[in-house]
Every structure is written in C-alpha cells, then in structure tokens.
Backbone atoms as SQL, in Angstrom:
CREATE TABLE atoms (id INTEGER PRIMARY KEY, chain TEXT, resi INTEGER, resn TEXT, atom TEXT, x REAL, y REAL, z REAL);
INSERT INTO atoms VALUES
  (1, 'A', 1, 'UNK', 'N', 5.838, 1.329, 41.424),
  (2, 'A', 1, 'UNK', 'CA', 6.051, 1.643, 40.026),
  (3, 'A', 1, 'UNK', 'C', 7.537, 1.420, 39.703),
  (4, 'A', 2, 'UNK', 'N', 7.669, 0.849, 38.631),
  (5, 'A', 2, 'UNK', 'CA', 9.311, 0.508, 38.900),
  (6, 'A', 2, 'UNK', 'C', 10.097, 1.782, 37.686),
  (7, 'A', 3, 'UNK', 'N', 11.544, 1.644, 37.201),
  (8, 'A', 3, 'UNK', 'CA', 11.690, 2.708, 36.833),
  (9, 'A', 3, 'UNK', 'C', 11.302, 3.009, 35.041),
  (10, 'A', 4, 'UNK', 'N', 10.911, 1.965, 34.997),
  (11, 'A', 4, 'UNK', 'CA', 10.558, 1.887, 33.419),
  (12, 'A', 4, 'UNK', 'C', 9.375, 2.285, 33.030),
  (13, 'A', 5, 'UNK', 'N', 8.515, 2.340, 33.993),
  (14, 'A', 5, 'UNK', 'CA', 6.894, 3.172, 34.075),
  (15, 'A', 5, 'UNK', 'C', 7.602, 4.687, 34.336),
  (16, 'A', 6, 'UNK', 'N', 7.943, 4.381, 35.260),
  (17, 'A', 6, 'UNK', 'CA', 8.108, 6.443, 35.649),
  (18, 'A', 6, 'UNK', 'C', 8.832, 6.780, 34.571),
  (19, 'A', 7, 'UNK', 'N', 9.991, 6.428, 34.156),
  (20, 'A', 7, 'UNK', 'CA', 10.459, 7.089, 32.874),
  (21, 'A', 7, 'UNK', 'C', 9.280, 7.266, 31.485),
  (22, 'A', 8, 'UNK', 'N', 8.767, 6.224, 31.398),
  (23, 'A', 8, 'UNK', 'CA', 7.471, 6.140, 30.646),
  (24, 'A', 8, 'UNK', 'C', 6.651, 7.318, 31.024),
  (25, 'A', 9, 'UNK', 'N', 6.041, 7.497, 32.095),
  (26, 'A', 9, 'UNK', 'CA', 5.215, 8.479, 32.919),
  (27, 'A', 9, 'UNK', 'C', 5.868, 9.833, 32.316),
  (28, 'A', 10, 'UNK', 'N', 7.171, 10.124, 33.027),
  (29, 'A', 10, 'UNK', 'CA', 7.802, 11.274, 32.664),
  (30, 'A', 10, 'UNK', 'C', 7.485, 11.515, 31.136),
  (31, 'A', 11, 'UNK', 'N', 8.059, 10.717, 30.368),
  (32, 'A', 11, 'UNK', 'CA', 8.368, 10.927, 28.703),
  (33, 'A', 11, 'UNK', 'C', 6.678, 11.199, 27.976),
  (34, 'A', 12, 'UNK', 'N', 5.674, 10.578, 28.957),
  (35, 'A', 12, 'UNK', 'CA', 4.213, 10.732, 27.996),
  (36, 'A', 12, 'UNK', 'C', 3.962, 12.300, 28.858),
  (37, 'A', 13, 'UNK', 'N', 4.330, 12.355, 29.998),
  (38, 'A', 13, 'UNK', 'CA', 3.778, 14.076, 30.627),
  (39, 'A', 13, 'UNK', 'C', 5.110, 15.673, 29.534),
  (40, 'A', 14, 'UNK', 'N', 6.035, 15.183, 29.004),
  (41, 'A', 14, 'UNK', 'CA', 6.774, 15.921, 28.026),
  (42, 'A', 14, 'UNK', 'C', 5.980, 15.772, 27.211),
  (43, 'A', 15, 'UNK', 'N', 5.646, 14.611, 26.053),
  (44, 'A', 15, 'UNK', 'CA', 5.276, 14.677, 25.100),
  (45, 'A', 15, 'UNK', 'C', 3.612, 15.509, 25.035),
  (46, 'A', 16, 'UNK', 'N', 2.926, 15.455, 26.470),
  (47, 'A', 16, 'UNK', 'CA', 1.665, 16.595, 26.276),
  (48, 'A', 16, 'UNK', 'C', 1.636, 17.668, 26.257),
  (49, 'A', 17, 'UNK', 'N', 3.038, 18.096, 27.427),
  (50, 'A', 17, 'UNK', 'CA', 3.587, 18.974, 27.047),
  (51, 'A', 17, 'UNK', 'C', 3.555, 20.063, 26.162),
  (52, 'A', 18, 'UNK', 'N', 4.572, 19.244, 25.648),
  (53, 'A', 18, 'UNK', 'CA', 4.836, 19.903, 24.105),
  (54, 'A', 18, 'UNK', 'C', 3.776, 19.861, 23.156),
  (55, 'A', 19, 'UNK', 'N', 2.442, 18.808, 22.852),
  (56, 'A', 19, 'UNK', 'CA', 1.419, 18.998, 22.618),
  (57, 'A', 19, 'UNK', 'C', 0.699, 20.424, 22.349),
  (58, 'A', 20, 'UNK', 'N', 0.547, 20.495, 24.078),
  (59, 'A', 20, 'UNK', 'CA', -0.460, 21.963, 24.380),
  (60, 'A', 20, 'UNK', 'C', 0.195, 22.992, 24.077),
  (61, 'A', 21, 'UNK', 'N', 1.534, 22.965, 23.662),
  (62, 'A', 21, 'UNK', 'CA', 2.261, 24.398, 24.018),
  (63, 'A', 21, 'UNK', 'C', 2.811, 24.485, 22.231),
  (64, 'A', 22, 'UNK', 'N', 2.740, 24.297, 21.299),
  (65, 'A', 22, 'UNK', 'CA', 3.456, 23.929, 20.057),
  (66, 'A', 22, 'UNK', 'C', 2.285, 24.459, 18.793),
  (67, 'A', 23, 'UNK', 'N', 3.078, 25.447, 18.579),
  (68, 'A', 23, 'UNK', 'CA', 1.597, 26.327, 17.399),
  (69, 'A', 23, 'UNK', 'C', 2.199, 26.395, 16.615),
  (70, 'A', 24, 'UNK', 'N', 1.392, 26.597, 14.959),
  (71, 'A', 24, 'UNK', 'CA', 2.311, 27.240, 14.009),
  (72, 'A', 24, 'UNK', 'C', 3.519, 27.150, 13.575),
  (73, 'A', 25, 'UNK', 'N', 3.968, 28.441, 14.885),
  (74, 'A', 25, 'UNK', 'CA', 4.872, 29.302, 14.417),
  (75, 'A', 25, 'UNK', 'C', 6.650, 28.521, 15.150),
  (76, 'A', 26, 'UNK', 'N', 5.781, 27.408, 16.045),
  (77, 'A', 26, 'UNK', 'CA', 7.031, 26.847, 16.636),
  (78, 'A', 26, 'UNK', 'C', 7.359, 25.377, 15.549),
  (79, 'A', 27, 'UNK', 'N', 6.080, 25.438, 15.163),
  (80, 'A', 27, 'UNK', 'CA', 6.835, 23.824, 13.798),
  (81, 'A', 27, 'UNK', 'C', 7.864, 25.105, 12.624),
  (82, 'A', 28, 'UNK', 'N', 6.832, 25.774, 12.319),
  (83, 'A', 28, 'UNK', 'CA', 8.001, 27.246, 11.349),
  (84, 'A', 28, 'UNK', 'C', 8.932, 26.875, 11.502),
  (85, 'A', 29, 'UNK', 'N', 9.411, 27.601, 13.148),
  (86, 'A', 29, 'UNK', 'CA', 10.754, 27.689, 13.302),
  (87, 'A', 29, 'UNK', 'C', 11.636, 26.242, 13.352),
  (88, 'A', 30, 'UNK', 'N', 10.532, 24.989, 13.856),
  (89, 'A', 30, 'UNK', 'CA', 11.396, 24.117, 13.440),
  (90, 'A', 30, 'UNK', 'C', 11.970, 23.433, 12.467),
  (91, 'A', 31, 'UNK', 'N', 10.812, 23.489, 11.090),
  (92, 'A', 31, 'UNK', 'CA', 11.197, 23.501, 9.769),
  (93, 'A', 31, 'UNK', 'C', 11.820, 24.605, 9.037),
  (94, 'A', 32, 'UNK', 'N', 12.241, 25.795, 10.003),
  (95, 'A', 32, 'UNK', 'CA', 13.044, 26.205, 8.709),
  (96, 'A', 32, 'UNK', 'C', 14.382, 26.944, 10.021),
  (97, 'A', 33, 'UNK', 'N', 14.638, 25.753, 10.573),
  (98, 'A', 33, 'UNK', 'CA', 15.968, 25.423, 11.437),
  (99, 'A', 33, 'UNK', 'C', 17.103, 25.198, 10.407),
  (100, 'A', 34, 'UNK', 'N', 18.522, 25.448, 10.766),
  (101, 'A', 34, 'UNK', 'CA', 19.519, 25.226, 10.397),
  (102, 'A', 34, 'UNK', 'C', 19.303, 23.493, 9.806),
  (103, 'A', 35, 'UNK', 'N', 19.125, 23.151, 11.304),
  (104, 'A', 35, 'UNK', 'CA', 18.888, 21.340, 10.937),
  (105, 'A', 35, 'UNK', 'C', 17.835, 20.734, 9.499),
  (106, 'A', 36, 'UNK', 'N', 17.203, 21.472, 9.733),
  (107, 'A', 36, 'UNK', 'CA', 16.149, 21.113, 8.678),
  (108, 'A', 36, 'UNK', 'C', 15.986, 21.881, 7.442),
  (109, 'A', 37, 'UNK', 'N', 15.897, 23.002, 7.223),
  (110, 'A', 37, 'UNK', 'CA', 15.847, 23.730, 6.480),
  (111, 'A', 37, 'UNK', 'C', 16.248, 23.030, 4.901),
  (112, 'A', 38, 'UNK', 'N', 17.597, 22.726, 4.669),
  (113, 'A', 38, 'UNK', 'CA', 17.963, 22.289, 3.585),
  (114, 'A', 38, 'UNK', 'C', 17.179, 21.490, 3.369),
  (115, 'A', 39, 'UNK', 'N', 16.711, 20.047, 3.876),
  (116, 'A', 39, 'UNK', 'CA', 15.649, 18.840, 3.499),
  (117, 'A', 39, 'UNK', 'C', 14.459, 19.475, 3.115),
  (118, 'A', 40, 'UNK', 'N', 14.221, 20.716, 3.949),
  (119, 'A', 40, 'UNK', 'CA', 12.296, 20.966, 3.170),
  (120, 'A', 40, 'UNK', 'C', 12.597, 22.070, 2.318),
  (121, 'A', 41, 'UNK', 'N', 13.604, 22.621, 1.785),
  (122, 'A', 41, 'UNK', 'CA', 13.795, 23.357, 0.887),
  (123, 'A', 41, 'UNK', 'C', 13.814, 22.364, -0.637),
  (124, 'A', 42, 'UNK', 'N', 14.439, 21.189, 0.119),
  (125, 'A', 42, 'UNK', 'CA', 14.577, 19.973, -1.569),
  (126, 'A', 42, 'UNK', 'C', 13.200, 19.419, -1.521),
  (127, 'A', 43, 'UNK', 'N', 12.456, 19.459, -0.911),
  (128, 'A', 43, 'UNK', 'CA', 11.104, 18.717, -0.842),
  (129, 'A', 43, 'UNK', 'C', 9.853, 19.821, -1.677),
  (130, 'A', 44, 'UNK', 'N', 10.660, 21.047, -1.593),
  (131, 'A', 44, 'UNK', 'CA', 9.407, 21.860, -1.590),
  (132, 'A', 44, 'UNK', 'C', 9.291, 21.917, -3.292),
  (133, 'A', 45, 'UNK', 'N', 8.205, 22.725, -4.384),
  (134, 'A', 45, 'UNK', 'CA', 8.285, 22.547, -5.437),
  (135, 'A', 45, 'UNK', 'C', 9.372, 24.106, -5.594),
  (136, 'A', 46, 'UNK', 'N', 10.234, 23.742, -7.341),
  (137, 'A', 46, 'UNK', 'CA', 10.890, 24.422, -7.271),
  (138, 'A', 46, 'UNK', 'C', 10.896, 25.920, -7.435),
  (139, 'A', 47, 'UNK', 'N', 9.328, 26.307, -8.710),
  (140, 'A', 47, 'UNK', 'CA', 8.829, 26.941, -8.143),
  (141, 'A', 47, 'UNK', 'C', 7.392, 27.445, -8.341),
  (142, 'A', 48, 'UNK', 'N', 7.101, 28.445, -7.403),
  (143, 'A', 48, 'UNK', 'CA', 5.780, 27.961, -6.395),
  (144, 'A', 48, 'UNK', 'C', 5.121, 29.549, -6.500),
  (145, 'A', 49, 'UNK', 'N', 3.901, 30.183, -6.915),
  (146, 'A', 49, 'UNK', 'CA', 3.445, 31.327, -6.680),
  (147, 'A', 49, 'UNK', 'C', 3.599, 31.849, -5.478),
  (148, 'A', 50, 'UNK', 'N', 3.532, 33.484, -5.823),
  (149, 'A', 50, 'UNK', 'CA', 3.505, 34.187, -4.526),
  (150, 'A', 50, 'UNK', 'C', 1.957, 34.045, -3.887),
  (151, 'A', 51, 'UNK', 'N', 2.298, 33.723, -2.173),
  (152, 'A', 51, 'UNK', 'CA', 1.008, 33.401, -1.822),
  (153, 'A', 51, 'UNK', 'C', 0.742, 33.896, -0.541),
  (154, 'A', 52, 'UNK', 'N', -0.305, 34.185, 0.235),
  (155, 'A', 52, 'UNK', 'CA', -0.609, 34.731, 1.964),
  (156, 'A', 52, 'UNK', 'C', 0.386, 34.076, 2.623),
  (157, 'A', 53, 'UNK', 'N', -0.295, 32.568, 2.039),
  (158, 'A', 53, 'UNK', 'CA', 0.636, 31.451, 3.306),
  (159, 'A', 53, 'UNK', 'C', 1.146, 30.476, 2.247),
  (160, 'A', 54, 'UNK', 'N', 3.067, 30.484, 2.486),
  (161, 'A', 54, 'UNK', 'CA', 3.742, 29.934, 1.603),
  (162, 'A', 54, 'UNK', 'C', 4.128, 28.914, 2.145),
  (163, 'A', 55, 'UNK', 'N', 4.481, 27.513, 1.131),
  (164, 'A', 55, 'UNK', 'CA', 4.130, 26.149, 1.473),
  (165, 'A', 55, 'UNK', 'C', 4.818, 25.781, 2.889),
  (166, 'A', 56, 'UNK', 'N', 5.992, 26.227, 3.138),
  (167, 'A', 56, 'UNK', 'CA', 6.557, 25.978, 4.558),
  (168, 'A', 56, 'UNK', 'C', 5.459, 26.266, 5.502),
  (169, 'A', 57, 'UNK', 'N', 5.105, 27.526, 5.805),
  (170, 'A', 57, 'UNK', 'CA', 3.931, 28.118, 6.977),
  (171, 'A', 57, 'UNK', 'C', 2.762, 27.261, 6.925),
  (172, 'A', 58, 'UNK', 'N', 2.206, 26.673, 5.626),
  (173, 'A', 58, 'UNK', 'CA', 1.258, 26.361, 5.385),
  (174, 'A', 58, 'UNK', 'C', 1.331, 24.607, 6.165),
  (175, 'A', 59, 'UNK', 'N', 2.755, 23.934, 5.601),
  (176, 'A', 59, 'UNK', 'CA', 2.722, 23.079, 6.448),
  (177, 'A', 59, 'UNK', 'C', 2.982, 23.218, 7.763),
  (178, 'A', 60, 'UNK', 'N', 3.496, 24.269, 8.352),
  (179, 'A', 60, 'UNK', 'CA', 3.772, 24.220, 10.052),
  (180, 'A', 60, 'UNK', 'C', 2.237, 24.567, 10.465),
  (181, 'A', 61, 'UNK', 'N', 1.032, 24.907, 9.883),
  (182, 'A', 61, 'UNK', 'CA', -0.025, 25.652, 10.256),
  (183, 'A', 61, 'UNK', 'C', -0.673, 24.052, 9.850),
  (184, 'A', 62, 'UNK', 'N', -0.253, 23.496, 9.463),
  (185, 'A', 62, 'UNK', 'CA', -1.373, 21.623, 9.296),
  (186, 'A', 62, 'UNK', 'C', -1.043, 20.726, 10.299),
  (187, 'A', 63, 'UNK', 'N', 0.555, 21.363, 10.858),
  (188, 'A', 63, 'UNK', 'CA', 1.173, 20.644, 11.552),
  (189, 'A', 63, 'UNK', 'C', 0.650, 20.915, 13.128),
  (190, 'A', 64, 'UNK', 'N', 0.281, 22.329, 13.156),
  (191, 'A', 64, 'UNK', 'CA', -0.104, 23.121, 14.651),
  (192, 'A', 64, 'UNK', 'C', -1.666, 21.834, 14.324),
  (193, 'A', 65, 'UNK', 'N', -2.478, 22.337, 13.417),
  (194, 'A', 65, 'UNK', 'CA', -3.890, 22.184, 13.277),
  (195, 'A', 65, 'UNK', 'C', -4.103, 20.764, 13.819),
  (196, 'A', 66, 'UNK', 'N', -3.050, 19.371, 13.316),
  (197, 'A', 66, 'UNK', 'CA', -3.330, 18.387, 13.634),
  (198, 'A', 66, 'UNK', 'C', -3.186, 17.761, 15.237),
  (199, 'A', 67, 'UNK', 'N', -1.940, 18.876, 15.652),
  (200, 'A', 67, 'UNK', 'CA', -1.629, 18.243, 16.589),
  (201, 'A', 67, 'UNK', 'C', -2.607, 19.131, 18.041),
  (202, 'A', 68, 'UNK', 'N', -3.531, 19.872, 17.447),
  (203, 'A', 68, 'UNK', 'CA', -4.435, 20.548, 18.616),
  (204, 'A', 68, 'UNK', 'C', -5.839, 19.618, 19.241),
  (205, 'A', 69, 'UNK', 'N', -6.559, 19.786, 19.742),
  (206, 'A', 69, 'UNK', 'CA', -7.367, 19.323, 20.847),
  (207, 'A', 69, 'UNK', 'C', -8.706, 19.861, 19.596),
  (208, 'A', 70, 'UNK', 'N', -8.761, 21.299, 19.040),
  (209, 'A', 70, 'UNK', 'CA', -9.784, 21.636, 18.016),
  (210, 'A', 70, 'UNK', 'C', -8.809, 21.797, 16.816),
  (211, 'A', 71, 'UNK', 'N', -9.499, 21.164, 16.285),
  (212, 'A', 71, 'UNK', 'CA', -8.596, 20.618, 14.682),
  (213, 'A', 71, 'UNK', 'C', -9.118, 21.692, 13.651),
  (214, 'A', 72, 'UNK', 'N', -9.949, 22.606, 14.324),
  (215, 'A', 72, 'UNK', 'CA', -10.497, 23.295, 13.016),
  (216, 'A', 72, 'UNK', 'C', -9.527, 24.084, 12.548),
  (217, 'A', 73, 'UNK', 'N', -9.758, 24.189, 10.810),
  (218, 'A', 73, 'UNK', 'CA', -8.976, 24.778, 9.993),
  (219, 'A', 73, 'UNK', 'C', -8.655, 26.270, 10.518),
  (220, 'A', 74, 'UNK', 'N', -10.304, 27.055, 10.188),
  (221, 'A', 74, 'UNK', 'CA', -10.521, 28.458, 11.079),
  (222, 'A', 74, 'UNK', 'C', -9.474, 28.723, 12.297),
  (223, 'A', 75, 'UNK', 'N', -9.493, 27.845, 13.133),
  (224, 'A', 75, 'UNK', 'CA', -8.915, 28.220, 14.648),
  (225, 'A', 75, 'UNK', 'C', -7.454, 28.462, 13.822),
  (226, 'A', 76, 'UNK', 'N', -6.553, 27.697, 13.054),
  (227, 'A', 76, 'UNK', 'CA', -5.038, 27.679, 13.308),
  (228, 'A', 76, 'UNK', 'C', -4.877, 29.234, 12.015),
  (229, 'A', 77, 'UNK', 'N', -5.811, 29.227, 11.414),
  (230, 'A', 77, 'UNK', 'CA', -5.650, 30.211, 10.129),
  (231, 'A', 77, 'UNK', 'C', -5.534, 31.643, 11.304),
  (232, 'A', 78, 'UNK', 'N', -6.876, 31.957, 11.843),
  (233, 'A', 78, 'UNK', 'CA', -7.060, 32.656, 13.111),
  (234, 'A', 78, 'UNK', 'C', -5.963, 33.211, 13.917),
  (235, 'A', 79, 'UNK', 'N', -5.097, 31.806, 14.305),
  (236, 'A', 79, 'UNK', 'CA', -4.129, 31.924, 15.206),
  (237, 'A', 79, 'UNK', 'C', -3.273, 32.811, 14.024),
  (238, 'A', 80, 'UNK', 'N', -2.684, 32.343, 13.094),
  (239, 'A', 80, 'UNK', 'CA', -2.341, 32.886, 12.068),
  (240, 'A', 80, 'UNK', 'C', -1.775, 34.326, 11.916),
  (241, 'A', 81, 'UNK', 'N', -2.760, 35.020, 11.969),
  (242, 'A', 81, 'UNK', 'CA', -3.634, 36.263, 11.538),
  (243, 'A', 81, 'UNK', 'C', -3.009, 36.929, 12.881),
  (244, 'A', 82, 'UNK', 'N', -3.390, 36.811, 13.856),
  (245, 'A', 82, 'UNK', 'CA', -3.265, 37.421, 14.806),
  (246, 'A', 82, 'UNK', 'C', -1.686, 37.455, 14.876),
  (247, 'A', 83, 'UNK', 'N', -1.033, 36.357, 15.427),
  (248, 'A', 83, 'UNK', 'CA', 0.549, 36.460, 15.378),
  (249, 'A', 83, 'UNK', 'C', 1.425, 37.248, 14.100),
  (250, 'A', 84, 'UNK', 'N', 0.549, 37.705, 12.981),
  (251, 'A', 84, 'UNK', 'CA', 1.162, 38.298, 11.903),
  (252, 'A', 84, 'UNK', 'C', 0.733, 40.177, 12.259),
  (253, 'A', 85, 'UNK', 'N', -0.131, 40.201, 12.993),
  (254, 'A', 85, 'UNK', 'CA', -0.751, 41.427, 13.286),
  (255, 'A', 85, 'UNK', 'C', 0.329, 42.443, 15.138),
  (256, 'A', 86, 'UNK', 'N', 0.982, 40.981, 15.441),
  (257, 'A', 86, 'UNK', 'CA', 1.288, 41.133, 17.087),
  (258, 'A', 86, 'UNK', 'C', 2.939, 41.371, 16.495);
C-alpha cells in the first residue's frame, strides 16, 4: 500500500469516525462557535417566532438526522428531548 492509500485509509477511518460520533448537539456547538456564529446569525431570518426548536438547533438536528445510519425524523427529535431532559 503506498503512502497515499494509507493516508487515504487513515482520513476515510476519521471521517466515520466523526460520522458515528456527531449528534445534534455537536453541529449546535459547531454552528454557534466563535468561528461561525456571526455567518449563521447573517443567514438566519431577522426575525423569527418564539419556538421548541429555534432555527439554529433545528438546523444542527437536520444536520445530526442526515448524517446518521437511521435518517428518521422521530429518532433525532427523540435524541432531542432526552439531552434537554439530562
């Protein structure tokens, strides 16, 4: 295997990684990071009803949903619920 596969190898076994392990509440925190924060604050509408799940959560919770193995809506709302209860 020469080193351009194994680096390959390495970089696709991170990226599942981070896959299996990445819910919710870890896109959250990455959209409403120092780094990011300002960009999805100008993206978001200016303004927006009070709601359960407000448009940031709502996209880190489409973002968990898409990137899971069960895509169902239920499961990430679920996950949701519980981490707001813990």
């Amino acid at each position: 295997m020469t080193i351009n596969n194994k680096l390959s190898s390495i970089k696709q076994q991170q990226i599942k990684q981070a896959v299996t392990t990445s819910d919710a509440y870890t896109f959250f925190n990455l959209l409403t990071s120092p780094k990011m924060l300002s960009k999805v604050e100008e993206l978001l509408p200016k303004t927006h009803r009070e709601r359960q799940f407000p448009p940031t959560e709502t996209l880190s919770m489409f973002l968990a949903q898409a990137m899971n193995e069960d895509r169902s809506c239920q499961k990430v709302v679920n996950e949701a619920a519980v981490k707001r209860l813990v």
